[in-house]
Amino acid sequence: MNRSGLSEQQLQAYFTLTEVGNLLEQAVSSQLRADGDLSPVQFAVLATLGTSDATYRMTDLADRIVYSRSGFSYQAGQLEKRGLIAREPSPQDERSTLVTITAAGRELLARVMPGHVDVVRGVLFEAMPDGDVAVLQGVLGPVRDRLRAAPPRSARPRRRS
Amino acid sequence: MNRSGLSEQQLQAYFTLTEVGNLLEQAVSSQLRADGDLSPVQFAVLATLGTSDATYRMTDLADRIVYSRSGFSYQAGQLEKRGLIAREPSPQDERSTLVTITAAGRELLARVMPGHVDVVRGVLFEAMPDGDVAVLQGVLGPVRDRLRAAPPRSARPRRRS
DNA sequence: TATTGTTATACTCTATAACTATA
DNA sequence: TATAGTTATAGAGTATAACAATA
């Protein structure tokens, strides 16, 4: 434990995680742009919608993807303009908007996925022993779960006008 | 191994890593902005320069921080304007620019660090068993080393004019 | 010719605050 | 009064390509 409140080991692990994350995002970003004209965020939206079968509200998707509401509205607008997602008012609560992936969205996802997976393998898994995959998930999975359970950004009260 | 070339386990671990990285960056970004009016990239520059004693060339720093040259020139300009770093031509190779952190830069780094470390602990380490820290470093350290050894972005040949 | 770095340009992204509508 | 979502605005960040200087 150094004077800052994190051990040297923890600080190193944090920097390593950050650097790997940046490098990974960089590599993935090029591939997505080249193969599908998608940003990492847009890919995350399509992947989230295309993998889970669930429908999401705008706010929930924004929280999951880690975005401000307004920023997510912009991104959803971009994807909707290209016909990759659809928005419709929720029957239960007409304030809410439900987001679904379209057939075209699924097609693009399928078209982009193989190259994407190739990049991820090359960057992250090629030199990683198989056993380490479970170890990584074992360490970071609980962290993710705990963060998801924490009050999300959109829950922060807004200022009065 | 699913049809895409990554096992389901690998895909999950990749998504988890990405999500934790995003959440972490989000949290850290607020703290840095509030306490030092710094972006995560600007913090990374100061932290890299302030931690290692080495001097870096512009290109090497850009590669380390994972940035385009032009983008890094912009960021270096921002930091220099605030007196946090200094640039000078290299004596050995006058094409190169050496970057150093100033006393003011160190002061700002020291001022920002405690809160920064608090956030990182809260997000990443609070619920992580001590043993997992070494495990995480053990898994991601080699990945990072391998990526650093790979030809960096700036090595990509530029188009002829 | 190749490399280092900067800059002009054009664009994407992002957040804050204001706004509308529903609960 | 609180919540969901959009949008106007304004600014920050980013990359490409062109540029100048040195090797």
Short mmCIF file of C-alpha atoms (C1' of nucleotides) in Angstrom, two decimals, chain A residues 33 39 67-68 70 74-75 93-95 159, chain C residues 12-19 21-23:
data_model
loop_
_atom_site.label_atom_id
_atom_site.label_comp_id
_atom_site.label_asym_id
_atom_site.label_seq_id
_atom_site.Cartn_x
_atom_site.Cartn_y
_atom_site.Cartn_z
CA ARG A 33 -15.51 1.00 -39.47
CA SER A 39 -18.49 2.87 -34.34
CA TYR A 67 -23.76 6.60 -22.39
CA SER A 68 -25.59 9.77 -21.58
CA SER A 70 -28.70 12.58 -25.15
CA TYR A 74 -28.02 10.70 -31.16
CA GLN A 75 -26.58 7.24 -31.75
CA ASP A 93 -45.76 3.22 -20.36
CA GLU A 94 -46.12 5.70 -23.13
CA ARG A 95 -43.24 7.75 -21.88
CA ARG A 159 -31.34 19.98 -12.12
"C1'" DT C 12 -18.15 12.97 -35.33
"C1'" DC C 13 -19.15 12.76 -30.92
"C1'" DT C 14 -20.69 14.41 -26.35
"C1'" DA C 15 -22.77 16.77 -22.61
"C1'" DT C 16 -25.76 20.37 -20.55
"C1'" DA C 17 -29.82 22.39 -20.34
"C1'" DA C 18 -34.21 23.29 -22.13
"C1'" DC C 19 -38.29 21.21 -23.80
"C1'" DA C 21 -45.21 14.36 -22.97
"C1'" DT C 22 -46.74 10.91 -19.83
"C1'" DA C 23 -47.14 8.84 -14.87
#
